[in-house]
Amino acid sequence: MQEESTTHLNKILNNNITLDQINRFITDNQKELPDSGIFSEYMAEHPEFTPTLIYKNCKGLFSKSYIYEILSGKKKNPSRDITITICIAANMDRKMTRRILENYGHRDLYPKDKRDIIIATYINNKNYSIDTINDELAKYNLRTLGSKT
């Protein structure tokens, strides 16, 4: 069964669903658990991106074991920022980044959020340097990737 688009589900939710249809709507449309093999699939399609290279590209922002646990699927709920950082470190395009974020239940990069605009622009321009992106974020006094606050 093909998954319904969020736009379509929002239309149903906002206009057509009645109180007695709640249970059916939830059953039909609830999100499955995250696909913990999604990073493994990407790396299989892009063999140049090994766990070691992705860790190296993360510039020491997270421990090696933590990155490996996420990439292997053992860690099932990485934060949005960690997910974005790994996507950048693996040189993922916007489409794949969106797919990964959605897989883990995170919102996509939002075009009305200054921080997300900067990150998306760097991804769209295939500039995957975490240091360069963080310099740009800092220039606007925005939280950098890998920062705690």
Coordinates of C-alpha atoms in Angstrom, one line a residue:
M1 CA 0.0 0.0 0.0
Q2 CA 1.4 3.4 -1.0
E3 CA 1.7 5.9 1.8
E4 CA -0.6 9.0 1.5
S5 CA 1.0 12.4 1.2
T6 CA 1.1 14.6 4.2
T7 CA -0.8 17.3 2.2
H8 CA -3.6 14.8 1.4
L9 CA -3.8 13.6 5.1
N10 CA -3.9 17.2 6.3
K11 CA -6.9 17.9 4.0
I12 CA -8.7 14.8 5.4
L13 CA -7.9 15.7 8.9
N14 CA -8.8 19.4 8.6
N15 CA -12.0 19.0 6.6
N16 CA -13.5 15.5 6.6
I17 CA -12.7 13.4 9.6
T18 CA -15.5 13.0 12.2
L19 CA -15.1 12.0 15.9
D20 CA -16.3 8.4 15.1
Q21 CA -13.6 8.1 12.4
I22 CA -10.6 8.9 14.6
N23 CA -9.6 5.3 15.4
R24 CA -9.8 4.3 11.7
F25 CA -7.8 7.3 10.6
I26 CA -5.1 6.6 13.1
T27 CA -5.0 2.9 12.2
D28 CA -4.8 3.6 8.5
N29 CA -2.2 6.3 8.7
Q30 CA 0.0 5.9 11.7
K31 CA 3.7 6.0 10.9
E32 CA 5.6 2.8 11.2
L33 CA 8.7 2.6 13.4
P34 CA 11.7 4.2 11.8
D35 CA 13.6 2.1 9.3
S36 CA 16.8 1.6 11.2
G37 CA 18.5 0.3 8.0
I38 CA 18.0 3.5 6.1
F39 CA 21.6 4.7 6.5
S40 CA 22.9 1.2 5.6
E41 CA 20.8 1.3 2.4
Y42 CA 22.3 4.7 1.5
M43 CA 25.9 3.5 2.2
A44 CA 25.2 0.4 0.0
E45 CA 24.2 2.6 -2.8
H46 CA 27.2 5.0 -2.2
P47 CA 30.1 2.7 -1.2
E48 CA 32.5 5.7 -1.1
F49 CA 30.7 6.7 2.2
T50 CA 31.9 4.3 4.8
P51 CA 31.1 4.7 8.5
T52 CA 34.7 5.8 9.0
L53 CA 34.5 8.5 6.4
I54 CA 31.1 9.7 7.7
Y55 CA 32.5 9.9 11.2
K56 CA 35.6 11.8 9.9
N57 CA 33.3 14.2 8.1
C58 CA 31.4 14.9 11.3
K59 CA 34.5 16.6 12.5
G60 CA 34.5 15.0 16.0
L61 CA 31.2 16.5 16.9
F62 CA 29.9 13.1 18.1
S63 CA 31.8 10.0 19.3
K64 CA 32.8 7.4 16.9
S65 CA 30.7 4.7 18.6
Y66 CA 27.6 6.9 18.6
I67 CA 27.9 7.6 14.9
Y68 CA 28.4 3.9 14.2
E69 CA 25.3 3.0 16.3
I70 CA 23.2 5.3 14.3
L71 CA 24.6 4.2 11.0
S72 CA 24.1 0.5 11.9
G73 CA 20.6 1.0 13.1
K74 CA 21.3 0.2 16.8
K75 CA 20.5 3.8 17.8
K76 CA 16.9 4.3 16.7
N77 CA 16.1 7.9 17.7
P78 CA 18.9 10.3 16.9
S79 CA 18.1 14.0 17.4
R80 CA 17.2 16.1 14.4
D81 CA 20.5 17.9 14.5
I82 CA 22.6 14.7 14.7
T83 CA 20.5 13.3 11.8
I84 CA 21.1 16.5 9.7
T85 CA 24.9 16.4 10.5
I86 CA 25.2 12.8 9.4
C87 CA 23.3 13.5 6.2
I88 CA 25.7 16.4 5.5
A89 CA 28.7 14.2 6.4
A90 CA 27.4 11.6 3.9
N91 CA 27.0 14.2 1.2
M92 CA 23.2 13.6 0.9
D93 CA 21.2 15.8 -1.3
R94 CA 18.0 17.6 -0.1
K95 CA 15.7 14.8 -1.2
M96 CA 17.6 12.1 0.7
T97 CA 18.0 14.4 3.7
R98 CA 14.3 15.0 3.7
R99 CA 13.7 11.2 3.5
I100 CA 16.0 10.5 6.4
L101 CA 14.5 13.3 8.6
E102 CA 11.0 12.0 7.9
N103 CA 12.1 8.4 8.6
Y104 CA 13.1 9.5 12.1
G105 CA 10.0 11.6 12.7
H106 CA 11.8 15.0 12.4
R107 CA 10.5 17.9 10.3
D108 CA 12.2 18.8 7.1
L109 CA 14.4 21.8 6.7
Y110 CA 12.0 24.6 6.9
P111 CA 12.2 27.5 4.5
K112 CA 11.0 30.1 7.1
D113 CA 13.7 29.1 9.6
K114 CA 16.9 31.1 9.1
R115 CA 19.1 28.3 10.4
D116 CA 17.4 25.7 8.2
I117 CA 17.7 28.0 5.1
I118 CA 21.4 28.2 5.6
I119 CA 21.8 24.4 6.0
A120 CA 19.5 23.7 3.0
T121 CA 21.4 26.2 0.8
Y122 CA 24.7 24.6 1.6
I123 CA 23.3 21.1 0.8
N124 CA 21.7 22.4 -2.4
N125 CA 25.0 23.8 -3.5
K126 CA 26.8 20.5 -2.6
N127 CA 29.0 22.2 -0.1
Y128 CA 29.1 19.5 2.6
S129 CA 31.7 21.1 4.9
I130 CA 30.5 21.0 8.4
D131 CA 33.1 23.6 9.4
T132 CA 31.9 26.0 6.6
I133 CA 28.3 25.5 7.5
N134 CA 29.0 26.1 11.2
D135 CA 31.0 29.3 10.3
E136 CA 28.0 30.6 8.4
L137 CA 25.6 29.7 11.2
A138 CA 27.8 31.5 13.7
K139 CA 28.0 34.6 11.5
Y140 CA 24.2 34.9 12.0
N141 CA 24.5 34.0 15.7
L142 CA 22.6 30.7 15.2
R143 CA 23.2 27.4 16.9
T144 CA 25.9 25.5 15.1
L145 CA 25.6 21.8 14.2
G146 CA 26.8 19.7 17.1
S147 CA 26.3 22.4 19.7
K148 CA 24.5 21.5 22.9
T149 CA 22.3 24.6 23.1

